[in-house]
Amino acid sequence: MKKIIYVGYPSFPKGLAQVQRQLLIAKGLAEHNCKVLVLNRYGVHSQRETEIKAEGCFEGIDYKYCSGTPFRPTSFIRRNILKIKGLFVELKTLIKERRKKNANALIITCNNFKGILYYTLLAKILNYTSVVDQVEYWSAQDFGRNRKLDSYLNDRYYGYFSDKSIVISDFLMTKLNENQPGTAAIKIPAICDFSLFEQHKGYVNGSQYFLYCGSAAYFEVIRFVLDAYALIHSTTALVLVISGDLKWIGKVKRYIETNNIQQVTIKSNIPYSELVSLYKGSLALLIPLRPNLQDTARFPHKLGEYTASRRPIISSNIGEVKAYFKDGLNAFLCEDFEIEAYSQKMREAIEYPEKRELIASRSFDTGMKDFDYRKNSKELYQFIFEN
């Protein structure tokens, strides 16, 4: 039996898109007789999240917090002591697993170049196959001057150090081939567990609603959604499910109040089961993409979940959307990030129910074909161990 160790991102098993991608890639590999162990170097969770243990098994995937706790201490001194402990315990675990020939490969999911450099060099020393999972074009992120060099090095050179690479989009595949021609690479798009969506019914509250789900930090996108919604002048409501810092959520609320936008409900920190029900009960799901490097390079995790809900998607014909969706066939798409054009697509979803439901059905078919985590798992297993 083959075994893979996942390293680089300290949050498993609870977290947002990057952790969900870890989990689904791991579950897919496990279905092909491959064991997976996720190592979290240190704890990042709140003490209130008592369901998370320092070591355990989540949905069939083993995980371990090398610092000895999944929680982030409030004390600066203790926090850094545990980070140092986690570094050495993680290293000890990797050496032990390789010495006993228990593990064969490392999957590295890391948001900075120094982490990728550390793990890929360690993999070479310990004779692991290193596989970097790249999900963003980091130079497109606004991290400030302190991260600018790291982002450039990450985008430009990560493929030089890794044995193999997983990318989430055609854009990242093109960039990898430009920077390191001949690098072994596979594209795994945004993936989803479609079976979870079959377990929940759609939310019913007596009225139709559009739904947008995302981080409050993407205020530009939320403002765009609100402005487009305000133009439709419909009894159809709008539900925003937004995560993130309270100051950003407060900024969204103030914008709604200042512009007197009616019939808008904000939800945050809701159980995943409630989120799925909201997806499935919506008239349509909103996910506008901007014509910039960030949205061209990435593949929003929510896009896969939206298809699983069997509801139509309203987006813009940008980035990875072009690879899977066509306006009027399996999505409502406007050609650019333009408020009036997007608002018109929202009106179409309201005014043409038969078209809306046909698009929803075709969207689901697209998701089952391309985004169900099981569809890519055999190919990924072969890529890691047989190529």
Short mmCIF file of C-alpha atoms in Angstrom, two decimals:
data_model
loop_
_atom_site.label_atom_id
_atom_site.label_comp_id
_atom_site.label_asym_id
_atom_site.label_seq_id
_atom_site.Cartn_x
_atom_site.Cartn_y
_atom_site.Cartn_z
CA MET A 1 0.00 0.00 0.00
CA LYS A 2 1.27 3.45 -0.93
CA LYS A 3 1.25 6.29 1.59
CA ILE A 4 1.30 10.06 1.16
CA ILE A 5 2.00 12.70 3.78
CA TYR A 6 0.32 16.10 3.37
CA VAL A 7 2.33 19.05 4.71
CA GLY A 8 2.42 22.83 4.65
CA TYR A 9 -0.99 24.11 5.79
CA PRO A 10 -1.77 24.04 9.54
CA SER A 11 -5.56 23.77 9.84
CA PHE A 12 -6.81 20.31 8.88
CA PRO A 13 -9.47 18.98 9.39
CA LYS A 14 -11.38 22.25 9.84
CA GLY A 15 -11.01 25.19 7.50
CA LEU A 16 -12.11 26.87 4.32
CA ALA A 17 -11.33 26.14 0.66
CA GLN A 18 -7.69 25.06 0.98
CA VAL A 19 -8.47 22.59 3.77
CA GLN A 20 -11.49 21.27 1.88
CA ARG A 21 -9.27 20.67 -1.13
CA GLN A 22 -6.78 18.81 1.09
CA LEU A 23 -9.55 16.62 2.45
CA LEU A 24 -11.08 15.79 -0.93
CA ILE A 25 -7.76 15.04 -2.62
CA ALA A 26 -6.88 12.80 0.35
CA LYS A 27 -10.25 11.01 0.26
CA GLY A 28 -9.91 10.45 -3.47
CA LEU A 29 -6.46 8.91 -3.07
CA ALA A 30 -7.69 6.77 -0.16
CA GLU A 31 -10.27 5.20 -2.47
CA HIS A 32 -7.36 3.84 -4.52
CA ASN A 33 -5.77 1.97 -1.61
CA CYS A 34 -3.49 4.85 -0.65
CA LYS A 35 -3.10 5.93 2.97
CA VAL A 36 -2.86 9.64 3.68
CA LEU A 37 -1.51 11.38 6.80
CA VAL A 38 -1.96 15.14 7.18
CA LEU A 39 0.65 16.85 9.36
CA ASN A 40 -0.17 20.23 10.88
CA ARG A 41 3.00 21.76 12.23
CA TYR A 42 1.23 23.89 14.86
CA GLY A 43 -2.27 24.75 16.07
CA VAL A 44 -4.29 27.63 14.67
CA HIS A 45 -7.77 27.00 16.08
CA SER A 46 -9.67 28.73 18.85
CA GLN A 47 -10.03 27.03 22.23
CA ARG A 48 -13.79 27.02 21.60
CA GLU A 49 -13.41 24.44 18.83
CA THR A 50 -13.29 21.56 21.29
CA GLU A 51 -14.24 18.94 18.69
CA ILE A 52 -10.77 19.14 17.12
CA LYS A 53 -8.24 16.82 18.72
CA ALA A 54 -4.44 16.94 18.56
CA GLU A 55 -4.41 13.65 16.67
CA GLY A 56 -7.19 11.67 15.05
CA CYS A 57 -9.00 10.45 11.98
CA PHE A 58 -11.45 12.62 10.04
CA GLU A 59 -13.60 11.05 7.32
CA GLY A 60 -11.03 8.28 6.95
CA ILE A 61 -8.00 10.58 6.83
CA ASP A 62 -5.43 10.49 9.65
CA TYR A 63 -4.07 13.80 10.92
CA LYS A 64 -1.71 15.04 13.60
CA TYR A 65 -0.82 18.40 15.18
CA CYS A 66 2.94 18.15 15.67
CA SER A 67 2.98 20.88 18.33
CA GLY A 68 0.76 18.66 20.51
CA THR A 69 -2.33 20.90 20.36
CA PRO A 70 -4.70 22.10 17.62
CA PHE A 71 -5.20 25.40 19.46
CA ARG A 72 -3.39 28.71 19.07
CA PRO A 73 -2.09 29.85 22.49
CA THR A 74 -2.75 33.43 23.49
CA SER A 75 0.72 33.72 24.99
CA PHE A 76 3.36 34.92 22.51
CA ILE A 77 6.12 32.94 24.23
CA ARG A 78 4.14 29.68 24.41
CA ARG A 79 2.94 30.12 20.83
CA ASN A 80 6.49 30.30 19.51
CA ILE A 81 7.75 27.49 21.73
CA LEU A 82 5.04 25.25 20.28
CA LYS A 83 5.96 26.31 16.74
CA ILE A 84 9.54 25.20 17.38
CA LYS A 85 8.30 21.95 18.92
CA GLY A 86 6.03 21.39 15.94
CA LEU A 87 8.89 21.92 13.50
CA PHE A 88 11.04 19.23 15.17
CA VAL A 89 8.21 16.73 15.72
CA GLU A 90 7.15 17.13 12.09
CA LEU A 91 10.73 16.55 10.93
CA LYS A 92 11.06 13.53 13.21
CA THR A 93 7.81 12.08 11.86
CA LEU A 94 8.92 12.54 8.24
CA ILE A 95 12.28 10.90 8.92
CA LYS A 96 10.64 7.99 10.77
CA GLU A 97 8.03 7.38 8.06
CA ARG A 98 10.66 7.37 5.32
CA ARG A 99 13.19 5.29 7.23
CA LYS A 100 10.56 2.59 7.72
CA LYS A 101 9.53 3.04 4.07
CA ASN A 102 5.96 3.68 5.19
CA ALA A 103 5.50 6.83 3.09
CA ASN A 104 6.42 7.49 -0.52
CA ALA A 105 5.42 11.06 -1.36
CA LEU A 106 4.77 14.50 0.11
CA ILE A 107 1.93 16.69 -1.12
CA ILE A 108 2.84 20.27 -0.28
CA THR A 109 0.14 22.91 -0.03
CA CYS A 110 1.80 26.12 1.03
CA ASN A 111 1.09 29.82 0.55
CA ASN A 112 4.67 31.05 0.60
CA PHE A 113 7.88 30.23 -1.24
CA LYS A 114 10.03 29.66 1.83
CA GLY A 115 7.67 26.86 2.90
CA ILE A 116 7.77 25.26 -0.55
CA LEU A 117 11.56 25.54 -0.62
CA TYR A 118 11.86 23.93 2.82
CA TYR A 119 9.59 20.98 2.08
CA THR A 120 10.87 20.27 -1.42
CA LEU A 121 14.50 20.28 -0.28
CA LEU A 122 13.58 18.11 2.69
CA ALA A 123 11.83 15.71 0.32
CA LYS A 124 14.99 15.42 -1.79
CA ILE A 125 17.13 14.73 1.27
CA LEU A 126 14.72 12.08 2.61
CA ASN A 127 13.97 10.63 -0.85
CA TYR A 128 10.28 11.49 -0.98
CA THR A 129 8.55 12.39 -4.22
CA SER A 130 7.51 16.04 -3.77
CA VAL A 131 4.21 17.22 -5.26
CA VAL A 132 3.31 20.91 -4.90
CA ASP A 133 -0.39 21.84 -5.13
CA GLN A 134 -0.59 25.37 -6.50
CA VAL A 135 -3.99 27.10 -6.21
CA GLU A 136 -3.24 30.81 -6.72
CA TYR A 137 -1.09 33.16 -8.75
CA TRP A 138 0.48 34.76 -5.70
CA SER A 139 1.90 37.83 -7.46
CA ALA A 140 -1.69 38.92 -8.12
CA GLN A 141 -2.41 39.13 -4.38
CA ASP A 142 -2.06 42.42 -2.53
CA PHE A 143 0.20 41.31 0.32
CA GLY A 144 2.26 44.49 0.46
CA ARG A 145 5.99 44.95 -0.05
CA ASN A 146 6.98 42.38 2.59
CA ARG A 147 5.50 39.50 0.56
CA LYS A 148 6.16 40.82 -2.94
CA LEU A 149 9.50 39.04 -3.44
CA ASP A 150 8.23 35.82 -1.86
CA SER A 151 5.19 35.83 -4.17
CA TYR A 152 7.36 36.39 -7.23
CA LEU A 153 9.72 33.54 -6.27
CA ASN A 154 6.74 31.27 -5.55
CA ASP A 155 5.12 31.86 -8.95
CA ARG A 156 8.40 31.76 -10.87
CA TYR A 157 10.37 28.94 -9.26
CA TYR A 158 8.19 26.51 -7.27
CA GLY A 159 8.12 24.08 -10.20
CA TYR A 160 11.92 24.08 -10.38
CA PHE A 161 12.20 22.55 -6.90
CA SER A 162 9.24 20.16 -6.89
CA ASP A 163 9.29 16.76 -8.60
CA LYS A 164 5.70 17.14 -9.73
CA SER A 165 3.01 19.80 -9.58
CA ILE A 166 -0.75 19.99 -9.25
CA VAL A 167 -2.35 23.17 -10.59
CA ILE A 168 -5.93 24.35 -10.25
CA SER A 169 -6.30 26.24 -13.55
CA ASP A 170 -5.19 26.42 -17.19
CA PHE A 171 -3.57 29.78 -16.44
CA LEU A 172 -1.30 28.24 -13.78
CA MET A 173 -0.49 25.33 -16.09
CA THR A 174 0.55 27.77 -18.82
CA LYS A 175 2.71 29.75 -16.39
CA LEU A 176 4.37 26.57 -15.12
CA ASN A 177 5.17 25.43 -18.67
CA GLU A 178 6.61 28.87 -19.47
CA ASN A 179 8.82 28.96 -16.38
CA GLN A 180 9.83 25.30 -16.12
CA PRO A 181 9.17 23.56 -19.46
CA GLY A 182 8.79 19.81 -19.17
CA THR A 183 7.77 19.81 -15.50
CA ALA A 184 5.42 16.92 -14.70
CA ALA A 185 2.06 18.51 -13.93
CA ILE A 186 -1.64 17.70 -13.68
CA LYS A 187 -4.65 19.99 -13.45
CA ILE A 188 -7.12 19.24 -10.66
CA PRO A 189 -9.89 21.88 -10.71
CA ALA A 190 -12.07 22.96 -7.80
CA ILE A 191 -13.45 19.69 -6.46
CA CYS A 192 -16.47 18.80 -4.35
CA ASP A 193 -18.10 15.84 -2.61
CA PHE A 194 -21.39 15.67 -4.50
CA SER A 195 -22.77 12.98 -2.20
CA LEU A 196 -22.99 15.50 0.68
CA PHE A 197 -25.45 17.58 -1.31
CA GLU A 198 -27.82 14.67 -1.77
CA GLN A 199 -28.26 14.44 2.02
CA HIS A 200 -29.87 17.88 2.41
CA LYS A 201 -33.08 19.46 1.19
CA GLY A 202 -33.31 22.98 -0.14
CA TYR A 203 -34.01 25.84 2.25
CA VAL A 204 -37.64 27.00 2.08
CA ASN A 205 -38.76 30.37 3.48
CA GLY A 206 -41.69 31.17 1.20
CA SER A 207 -39.85 33.56 -1.13
CA GLN A 208 -37.30 33.34 -3.91
CA TYR A 209 -33.76 34.53 -3.35
CA PHE A 210 -30.39 34.85 -5.03
CA LEU A 211 -27.42 33.65 -3.00
CA TYR A 212 -23.84 34.89 -2.91
CA CYS A 213 -21.22 33.13 -0.76
CA GLY A 214 -17.68 34.37 -0.15
CA SER A 215 -15.25 36.23 2.06
CA ALA A 216 -16.13 39.72 3.27
CA ALA A 217 -12.58 40.71 2.33
CA TYR A 218 -13.72 40.62 -1.32
CA PHE A 219 -15.66 43.81 -0.70
CA GLU A 220 -15.31 44.93 -4.33
CA VAL A 221 -17.15 41.81 -5.48
CA ILE A 222 -19.85 42.05 -2.79
CA ARG A 223 -20.46 45.70 -3.68
CA PHE A 224 -20.74 44.65 -7.34
CA VAL A 225 -23.36 42.01 -6.43
CA LEU A 226 -25.33 44.54 -4.36
CA ASP A 227 -25.26 47.17 -7.10
CA ALA A 228 -26.37 44.64 -9.75
CA TYR A 229 -29.12 43.36 -7.45
CA ALA A 230 -30.39 46.90 -6.79
CA LEU A 231 -30.97 47.36 -10.54
CA ILE A 232 -33.35 44.42 -11.00
CA HIS A 233 -36.18 45.94 -8.88
CA SER A 234 -37.64 42.53 -8.09
CA THR A 235 -39.39 40.86 -5.17
CA THR A 236 -36.67 38.20 -5.34
CA ALA A 237 -34.51 38.61 -2.24
CA LEU A 238 -30.72 38.42 -1.85
CA VAL A 239 -28.89 36.33 0.74
CA LEU A 240 -25.21 37.02 1.41
CA VAL A 241 -23.29 34.28 3.23
CA ILE A 242 -20.03 35.99 4.10
CA SER A 243 -17.09 34.98 6.25
CA GLY A 244 -14.19 36.95 7.64
CA ASP A 245 -13.30 39.79 9.98
CA LEU A 246 -16.17 41.61 11.69
CA LYS A 247 -14.89 44.97 10.43
CA TRP A 248 -15.33 43.81 6.82
CA ILE A 249 -18.79 42.41 7.52
CA GLY A 250 -19.64 45.73 9.16
CA LYS A 251 -18.47 47.53 6.02
CA VAL A 252 -20.88 45.44 3.93
CA LYS A 253 -23.77 46.25 6.31
CA ARG A 254 -23.01 49.97 6.17
CA TYR A 255 -22.97 49.90 2.37
CA ILE A 256 -26.40 48.24 2.30
CA GLU A 257 -27.82 50.80 4.75
CA THR A 258 -26.24 53.82 3.05
CA ASN A 259 -27.59 52.82 -0.35
CA ASN A 260 -30.96 51.71 1.06
CA ILE A 261 -30.82 48.30 -0.64
CA GLN A 262 -33.86 46.31 0.47
CA GLN A 263 -34.53 42.56 0.95
CA VAL A 264 -30.91 41.68 1.73
CA THR A 265 -30.08 39.15 4.46
CA ILE A 266 -26.55 38.58 5.75
CA LYS A 267 -25.53 35.28 7.30
CA SER A 268 -22.13 34.21 8.64
CA ASN A 269 -20.59 31.37 10.62
CA ILE A 270 -23.43 28.99 9.74
CA PRO A 271 -23.16 25.18 9.81
CA TYR A 272 -22.19 23.59 6.51
CA SER A 273 -25.50 21.71 6.41
CA GLU A 274 -27.37 25.04 6.51
CA LEU A 275 -25.14 26.44 3.77
CA VAL A 276 -25.89 23.48 1.51
CA SER A 277 -29.63 23.90 2.14
CA LEU A 278 -29.35 27.59 1.25
CA TYR A 279 -27.55 26.69 -1.98
CA LYS A 280 -30.22 24.17 -2.93
CA GLY A 281 -33.14 26.45 -2.10
CA SER A 282 -31.91 29.44 -4.09
CA LEU A 283 -33.27 30.73 -7.38
CA ALA A 284 -29.69 31.14 -8.64
CA LEU A 285 -26.15 31.34 -7.26
CA LEU A 286 -23.98 34.39 -7.81
CA ILE A 287 -20.24 34.30 -8.46
CA PRO A 288 -19.02 37.24 -10.56
CA LEU A 289 -15.35 37.09 -11.53
CA ARG A 290 -13.17 40.12 -12.21
CA PRO A 291 -10.97 40.58 -15.32
CA ASN A 292 -7.76 40.59 -13.30
CA LEU A 293 -4.86 38.18 -12.79
CA GLN A 294 -6.17 36.89 -9.48
CA ASP A 295 -9.56 35.76 -10.81
CA THR A 296 -8.11 34.56 -14.11
CA ALA A 297 -5.62 32.30 -12.34
CA ARG A 298 -7.73 30.89 -9.53
CA PHE A 299 -10.69 28.53 -9.45
CA PRO A 300 -13.15 29.41 -6.66
CA HIS A 301 -14.00 26.40 -4.50
CA LYS A 302 -17.59 27.64 -4.36
CA LEU A 303 -17.99 27.10 -8.10
CA GLY A 304 -17.76 23.32 -7.65
CA GLU A 305 -20.20 23.43 -4.73
CA TYR A 306 -22.61 25.56 -6.73
CA THR A 307 -22.83 22.91 -9.48
CA ALA A 308 -23.44 20.21 -6.87
CA SER A 309 -26.49 22.10 -5.58
CA ARG A 310 -28.38 21.72 -8.91
CA ARG A 311 -29.01 25.46 -9.10
CA PRO A 312 -28.00 27.76 -11.98
CA ILE A 313 -24.83 29.82 -11.75
CA ILE A 314 -24.60 33.49 -12.73
CA SER A 315 -21.00 34.47 -13.42
CA SER A 316 -18.74 36.28 -15.88
CA ASN A 317 -16.93 34.67 -18.80
CA ILE A 318 -13.47 34.99 -17.24
CA GLY A 319 -10.69 32.56 -16.31
CA GLU A 320 -11.57 28.93 -15.64
CA VAL A 321 -15.27 29.60 -16.20
CA LYS A 322 -14.48 29.66 -19.93
CA ALA A 323 -13.11 26.12 -19.76
CA TYR A 324 -16.31 24.58 -18.39
CA PHE A 325 -19.31 26.87 -18.93
CA LYS A 326 -21.13 28.52 -21.83
CA ASP A 327 -23.75 31.23 -21.58
CA GLY A 328 -27.28 29.92 -22.01
CA LEU A 329 -26.13 26.30 -22.01
CA ASN A 330 -24.99 25.47 -18.47
CA ALA A 331 -24.69 28.94 -16.88
CA PHE A 332 -25.80 32.55 -17.14
CA LEU A 333 -22.64 34.42 -18.16
CA CYS A 334 -21.97 38.05 -18.94
CA GLU A 335 -18.88 38.82 -20.98
CA ASP A 336 -17.25 41.14 -18.47
CA PHE A 337 -17.34 42.42 -14.90
CA GLU A 338 -20.01 45.00 -15.69
CA ILE A 339 -22.90 45.81 -13.34
CA GLU A 340 -25.72 46.35 -15.85
CA ALA A 341 -24.80 43.24 -17.88
CA TYR A 342 -24.69 41.14 -14.73
CA SER A 343 -28.01 42.55 -13.55
CA GLN A 344 -29.54 41.56 -16.91
CA LYS A 345 -28.44 37.96 -16.37
CA MET A 346 -30.12 38.03 -12.96
CA ARG A 347 -33.32 39.24 -14.63
CA GLU A 348 -33.07 36.38 -17.15
CA ALA A 349 -32.91 33.88 -14.30
CA ILE A 350 -36.11 35.37 -12.83
CA GLU A 351 -38.08 35.79 -16.07
CA TYR A 352 -37.34 32.48 -17.81
CA PRO A 353 -37.95 29.67 -15.31
CA GLU A 354 -37.80 26.85 -17.86
CA LYS A 355 -34.46 28.06 -19.17
CA ARG A 356 -33.25 28.51 -15.59
CA GLU A 357 -34.04 24.93 -14.63
CA LEU A 358 -32.52 23.51 -17.82
CA ILE A 359 -29.32 25.44 -17.16
CA ALA A 360 -29.33 24.22 -13.55
CA SER A 361 -29.58 20.60 -14.71
CA ARG A 362 -26.77 21.01 -17.23
CA SER A 363 -24.61 22.78 -14.64
CA PHE A 364 -24.99 19.78 -12.34
CA ASP A 365 -23.99 17.45 -15.17
CA THR A 366 -20.87 19.55 -15.78
CA GLY A 367 -19.97 19.39 -12.10
CA MET A 368 -20.44 15.63 -11.91
CA LYS A 369 -18.23 15.20 -14.96
CA ASP A 370 -15.41 17.52 -13.93
CA PHE A 371 -15.62 18.55 -10.26
CA ASP A 372 -16.60 15.45 -8.27
CA TYR A 373 -13.45 14.53 -6.33
CA ARG A 374 -13.73 10.89 -7.34
CA LYS A 375 -13.43 11.73 -11.05
CA ASN A 376 -9.85 12.97 -10.73
CA SER A 377 -8.56 10.63 -8.03
CA LYS A 378 -7.42 7.69 -10.17
CA GLU A 379 -5.62 9.97 -12.59
CA LEU A 380 -3.92 11.76 -9.67
CA TYR A 381 -2.84 8.47 -8.07
CA GLN A 382 -1.31 7.34 -11.36
CA PHE A 383 0.36 10.72 -11.83
CA ILE A 384 2.04 10.58 -8.42
CA PHE A 385 3.09 6.92 -8.37
CA GLU A 386 3.18 5.61 -11.93
CA ASN A 387 4.39 8.46 -14.16
#
